[in-house]
Short mmCIF file of C-alpha atoms in Angstrom, two decimals:
data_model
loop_
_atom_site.label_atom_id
_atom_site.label_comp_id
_atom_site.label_asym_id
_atom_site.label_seq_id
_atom_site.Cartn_x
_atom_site.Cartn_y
_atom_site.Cartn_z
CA UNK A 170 102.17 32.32 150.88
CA UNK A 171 99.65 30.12 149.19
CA UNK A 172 102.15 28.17 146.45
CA UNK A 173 104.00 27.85 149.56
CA UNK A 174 101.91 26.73 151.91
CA UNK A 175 98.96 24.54 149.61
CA UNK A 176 99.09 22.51 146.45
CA UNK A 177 97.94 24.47 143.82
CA UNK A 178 95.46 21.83 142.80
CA UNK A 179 93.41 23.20 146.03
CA UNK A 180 93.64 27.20 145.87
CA UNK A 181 90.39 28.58 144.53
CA UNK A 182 90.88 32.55 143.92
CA UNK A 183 87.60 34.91 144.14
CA UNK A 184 87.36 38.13 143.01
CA UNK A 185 85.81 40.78 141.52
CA UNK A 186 82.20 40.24 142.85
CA UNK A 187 79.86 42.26 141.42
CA UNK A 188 76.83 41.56 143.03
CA UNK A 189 74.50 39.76 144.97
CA UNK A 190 73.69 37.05 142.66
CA UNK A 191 76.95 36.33 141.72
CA UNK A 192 78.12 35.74 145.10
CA UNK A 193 75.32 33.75 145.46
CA UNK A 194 76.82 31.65 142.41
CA UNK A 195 79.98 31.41 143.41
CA UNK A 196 79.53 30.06 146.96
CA UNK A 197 76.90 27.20 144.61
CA UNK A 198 80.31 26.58 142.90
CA UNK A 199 82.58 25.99 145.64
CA UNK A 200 79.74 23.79 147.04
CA UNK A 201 80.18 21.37 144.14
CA UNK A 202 83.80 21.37 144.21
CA UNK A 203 84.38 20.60 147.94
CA UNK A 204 81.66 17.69 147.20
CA UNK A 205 84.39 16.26 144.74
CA UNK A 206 87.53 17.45 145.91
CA UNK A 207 89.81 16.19 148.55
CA UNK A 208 92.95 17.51 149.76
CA UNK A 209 93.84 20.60 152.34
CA UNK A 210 91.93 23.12 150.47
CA UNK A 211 91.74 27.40 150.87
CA UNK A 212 89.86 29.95 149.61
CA UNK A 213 91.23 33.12 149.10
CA UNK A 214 89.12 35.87 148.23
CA UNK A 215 90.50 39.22 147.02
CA UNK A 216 88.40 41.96 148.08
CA UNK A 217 87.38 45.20 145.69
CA UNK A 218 87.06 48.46 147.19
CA UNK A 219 83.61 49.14 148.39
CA UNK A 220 82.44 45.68 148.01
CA UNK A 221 80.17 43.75 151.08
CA UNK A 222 79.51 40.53 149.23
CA UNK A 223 82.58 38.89 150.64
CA UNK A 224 80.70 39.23 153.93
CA UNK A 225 78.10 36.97 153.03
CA UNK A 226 80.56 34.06 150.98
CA UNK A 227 82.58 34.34 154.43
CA UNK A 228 79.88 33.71 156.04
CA UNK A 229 78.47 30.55 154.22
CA UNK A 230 81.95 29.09 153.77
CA UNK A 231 82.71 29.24 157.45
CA UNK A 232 80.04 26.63 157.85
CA UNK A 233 81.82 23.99 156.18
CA UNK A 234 85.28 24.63 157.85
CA UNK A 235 87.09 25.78 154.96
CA UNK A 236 90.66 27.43 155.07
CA UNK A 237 89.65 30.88 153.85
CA UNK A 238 92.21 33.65 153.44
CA UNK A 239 90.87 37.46 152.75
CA UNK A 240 92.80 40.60 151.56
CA UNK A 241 90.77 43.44 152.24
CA UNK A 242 91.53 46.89 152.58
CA UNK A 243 91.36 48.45 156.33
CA UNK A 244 88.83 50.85 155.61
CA UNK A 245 86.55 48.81 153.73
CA UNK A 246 87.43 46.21 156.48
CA UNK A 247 86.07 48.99 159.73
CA UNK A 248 82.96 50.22 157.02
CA UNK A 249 81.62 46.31 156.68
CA UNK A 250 78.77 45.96 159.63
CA UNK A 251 78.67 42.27 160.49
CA UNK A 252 78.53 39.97 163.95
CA UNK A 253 81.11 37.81 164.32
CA UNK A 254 78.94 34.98 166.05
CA UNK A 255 79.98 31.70 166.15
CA UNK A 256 83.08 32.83 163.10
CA UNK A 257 86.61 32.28 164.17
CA UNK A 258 88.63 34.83 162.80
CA UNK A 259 91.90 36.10 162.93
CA UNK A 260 93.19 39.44 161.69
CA UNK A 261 96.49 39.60 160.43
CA UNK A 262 97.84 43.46 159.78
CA UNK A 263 100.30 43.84 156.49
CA UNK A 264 102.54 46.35 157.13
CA UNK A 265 104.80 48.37 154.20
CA UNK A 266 108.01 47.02 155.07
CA UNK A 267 111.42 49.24 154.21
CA UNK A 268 112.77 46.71 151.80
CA UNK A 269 109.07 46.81 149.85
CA UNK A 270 109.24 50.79 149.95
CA UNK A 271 112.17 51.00 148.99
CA UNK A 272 111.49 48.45 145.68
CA UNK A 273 108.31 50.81 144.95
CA UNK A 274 110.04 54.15 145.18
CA UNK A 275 112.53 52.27 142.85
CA UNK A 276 109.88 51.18 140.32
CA UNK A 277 108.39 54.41 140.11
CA UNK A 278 111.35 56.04 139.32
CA UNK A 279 111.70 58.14 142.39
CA UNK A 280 109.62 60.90 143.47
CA UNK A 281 110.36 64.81 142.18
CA UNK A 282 110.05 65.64 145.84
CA UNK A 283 112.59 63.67 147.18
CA UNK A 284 116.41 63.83 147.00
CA UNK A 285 116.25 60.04 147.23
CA UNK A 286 114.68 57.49 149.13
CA UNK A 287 116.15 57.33 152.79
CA UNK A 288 114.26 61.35 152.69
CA UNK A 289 111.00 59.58 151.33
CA UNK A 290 111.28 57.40 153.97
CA UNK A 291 111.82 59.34 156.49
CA UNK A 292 109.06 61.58 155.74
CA UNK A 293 106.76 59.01 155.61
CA UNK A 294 107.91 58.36 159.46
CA UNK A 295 108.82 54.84 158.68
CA UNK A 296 105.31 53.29 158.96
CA UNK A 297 102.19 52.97 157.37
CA UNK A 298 99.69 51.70 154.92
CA UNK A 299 100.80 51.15 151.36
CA UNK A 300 98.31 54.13 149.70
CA UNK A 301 99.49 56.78 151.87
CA UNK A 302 103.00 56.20 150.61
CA UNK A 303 102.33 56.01 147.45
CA UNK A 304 100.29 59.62 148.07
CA UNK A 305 103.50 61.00 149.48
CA UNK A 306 105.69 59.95 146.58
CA UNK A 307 103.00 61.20 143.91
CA UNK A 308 101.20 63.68 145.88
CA UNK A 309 97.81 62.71 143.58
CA UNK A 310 94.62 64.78 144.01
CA UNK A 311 92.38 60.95 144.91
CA UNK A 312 92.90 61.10 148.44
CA UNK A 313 92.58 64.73 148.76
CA UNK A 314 89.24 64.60 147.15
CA UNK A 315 87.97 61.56 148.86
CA UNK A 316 88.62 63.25 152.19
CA UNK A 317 86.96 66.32 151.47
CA UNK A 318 83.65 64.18 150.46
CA UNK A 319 83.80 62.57 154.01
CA UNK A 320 84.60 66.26 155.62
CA UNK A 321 81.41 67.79 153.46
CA UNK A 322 79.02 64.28 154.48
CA UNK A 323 79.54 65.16 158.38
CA UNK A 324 78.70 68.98 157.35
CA UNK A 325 75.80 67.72 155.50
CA UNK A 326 74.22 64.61 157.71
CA UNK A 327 75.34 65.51 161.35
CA UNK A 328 73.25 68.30 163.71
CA UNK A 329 76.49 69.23 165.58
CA UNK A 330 78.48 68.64 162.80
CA UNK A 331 81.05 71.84 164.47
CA UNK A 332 81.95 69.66 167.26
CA UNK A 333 82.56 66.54 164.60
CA UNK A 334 84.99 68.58 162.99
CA UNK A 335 86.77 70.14 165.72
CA UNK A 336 87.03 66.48 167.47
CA UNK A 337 88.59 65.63 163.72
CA UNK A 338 90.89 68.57 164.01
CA UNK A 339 92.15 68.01 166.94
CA UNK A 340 92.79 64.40 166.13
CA UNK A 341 94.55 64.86 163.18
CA UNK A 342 96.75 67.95 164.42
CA UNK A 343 97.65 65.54 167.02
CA UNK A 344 98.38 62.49 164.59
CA UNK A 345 100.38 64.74 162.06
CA UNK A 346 102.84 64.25 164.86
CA UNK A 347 101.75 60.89 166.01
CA UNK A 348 100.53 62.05 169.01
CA UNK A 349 97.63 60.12 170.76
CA UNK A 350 94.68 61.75 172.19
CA UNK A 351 92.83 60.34 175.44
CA UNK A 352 89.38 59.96 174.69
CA UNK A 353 88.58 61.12 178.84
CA UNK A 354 90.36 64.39 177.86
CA UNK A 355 88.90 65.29 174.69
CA UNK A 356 85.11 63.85 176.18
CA UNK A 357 85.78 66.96 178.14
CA UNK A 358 86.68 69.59 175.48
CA UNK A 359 83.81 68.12 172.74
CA UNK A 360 80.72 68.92 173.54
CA UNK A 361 78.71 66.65 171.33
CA UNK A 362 75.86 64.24 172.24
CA UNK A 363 76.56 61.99 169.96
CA UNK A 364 80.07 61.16 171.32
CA UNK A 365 79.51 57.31 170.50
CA UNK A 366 78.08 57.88 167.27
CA UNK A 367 80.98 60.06 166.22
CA UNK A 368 83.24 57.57 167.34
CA UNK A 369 81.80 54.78 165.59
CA UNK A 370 81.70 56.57 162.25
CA UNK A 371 85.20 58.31 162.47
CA UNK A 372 86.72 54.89 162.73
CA UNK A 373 84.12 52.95 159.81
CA UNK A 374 85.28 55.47 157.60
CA UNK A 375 88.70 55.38 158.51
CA UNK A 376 89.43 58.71 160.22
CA UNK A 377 90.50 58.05 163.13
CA UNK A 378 91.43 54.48 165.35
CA UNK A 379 90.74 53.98 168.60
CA UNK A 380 93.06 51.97 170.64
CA UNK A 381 94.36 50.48 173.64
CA UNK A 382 90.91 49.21 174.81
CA UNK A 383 89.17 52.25 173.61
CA UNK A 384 91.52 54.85 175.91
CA UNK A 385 93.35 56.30 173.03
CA UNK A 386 92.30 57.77 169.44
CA UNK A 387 94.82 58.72 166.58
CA UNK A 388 94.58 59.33 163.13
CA UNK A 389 95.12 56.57 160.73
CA UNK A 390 98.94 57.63 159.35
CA UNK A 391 100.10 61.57 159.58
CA UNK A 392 100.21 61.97 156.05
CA UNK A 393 96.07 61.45 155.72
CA UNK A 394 95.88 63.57 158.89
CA UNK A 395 98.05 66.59 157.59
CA UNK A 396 95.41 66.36 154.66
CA UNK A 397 92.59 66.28 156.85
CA UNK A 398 94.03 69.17 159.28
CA UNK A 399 94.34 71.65 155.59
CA UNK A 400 90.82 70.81 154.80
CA UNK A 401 88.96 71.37 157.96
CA UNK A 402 90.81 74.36 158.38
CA UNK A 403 89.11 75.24 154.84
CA UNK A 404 85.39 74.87 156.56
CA UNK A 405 85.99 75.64 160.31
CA UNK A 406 87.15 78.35 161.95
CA UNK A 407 89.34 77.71 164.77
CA UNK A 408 91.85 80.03 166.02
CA UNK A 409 95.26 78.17 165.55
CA UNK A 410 96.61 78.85 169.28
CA UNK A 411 93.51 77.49 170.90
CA UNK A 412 93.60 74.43 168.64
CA UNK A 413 97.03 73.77 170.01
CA UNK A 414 95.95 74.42 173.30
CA UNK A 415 93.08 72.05 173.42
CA UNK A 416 95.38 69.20 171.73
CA UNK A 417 98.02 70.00 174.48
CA UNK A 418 94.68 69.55 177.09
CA UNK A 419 93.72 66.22 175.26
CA UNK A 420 96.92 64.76 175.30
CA UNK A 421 99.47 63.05 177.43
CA UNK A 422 102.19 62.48 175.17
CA UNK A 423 104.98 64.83 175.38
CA UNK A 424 105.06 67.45 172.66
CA UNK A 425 107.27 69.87 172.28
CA UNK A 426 106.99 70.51 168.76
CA UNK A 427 103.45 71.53 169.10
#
């Protein structure tokens, strides 16, 4: 998009930010070139995971009405706490398209799963972020074990960390399906005080989204929910014909697999 869109005289890639001061550095840098460049010039700044300097070079470049491109992944995206004030931004979502699936599952050789890739595919519902289909094809232990940490930091931090969980359950027993839950429905099957703190913090860590102006939650792609469903299960007890129940209450989607 960039060769083919601006001279290449006038892209300036950042990444790998380490720190504070180096941001700090860089955005001194860019000052001195846009004093001595001309031309339509962009930025583009490649985001690591768990990194929040970008924030503050987006921030500073803004004011001098740069192009500025950023490729960031969702969750660190929803985890970054920032107002967007006078910015003008525009989010554009990438989605894993078949052709691009198909030229992974291809690269990797296949998947010892799968009989080939139209069953990959079709397990992976047809949609969804790049990582969880590369999870489903190699089924790795990473996002397993980061979920678990998230699960064990709500047992850990949160009072009524019970109703946390079973509000996560029920979410994510819904979303294995990709069913959506209505957040009036489950407000009245949750009993938690906290309702807009748990929301908040599902969604900055990625556990849930909340959509349609806030009327609707569902988990963030069915393979992370299926994990999430196995590992709850692990720390909560919830009898499984109630849990179904209390989805089916939560719900208005049709669901007869349930």
């Amino acid at each position: 998009y960039l060769l083919d869109n601006y001279s290449e005289d006038f892209i300036f890639v950042v990444e790998h930010i380490t720190d504070s001061k180096q941001a700090e550095d860089i955005v001194l840098a860019l000052n001195g070139l846009f004093n001595s460049e001309s031309g339509d010039t962009i930025i583009y700044i490649d985001v690591s995971p768990y990194d929040t300097n970008w924030k503050w070079i987006l921030e500073q470049i803004d004011k001098r009405g740069i192009n500025l491109k950023i490729l960031i992944r969702e969750e660190d995206y929803r985890r970054t706490d920032f107002s967007y004030g006078g910015l003008k931004l525009q989010e554009i979502e990438l989605k894993l398209e078949e052709d691009e699936a198909k030229e992974i599952y291809n690269l990797y050789e296949g998947s010892e799963k799968y009989l080939n890739f139209e069953d990959a595919w079709n397990s992976f519902r047809k949609e969804g972020p790049f990582m969880e289909f590369m999870y489903l094809l190699k089924e790795k232990q990473t996002l397993t074990e980061r979920l678990n940490t998230q699960v064990d930091n709500i047992i850990e931090k949160e009072n009524d960390s019970d109703e946390w969980l079973k509000f996560l359950l029920i979410v994510s027993y819904a979303g294995k399906e990709n069913f959506r839950i209505d957040l009036k429905k489950i407000s009245d099957v949750i009993k938690s005080k906290s309702m807009g703190k748990m929301l908040k913090n599902l969604e900055e860590e990625y556990l849930i989204r909340i959509k349609n102006n806030s009327n609707y939650i569902i988990s963030t792609h069915a393979v992370r929910a299926t994990i999430l469903v196995n590992i709850i299960k692990t720390k909560l007890y919830y009898d499984e014909n109630n849990l179904i129940i209390d989805v089916l209450k939560c719900t208005k989607d049709y669901c007869p697999i349930l």
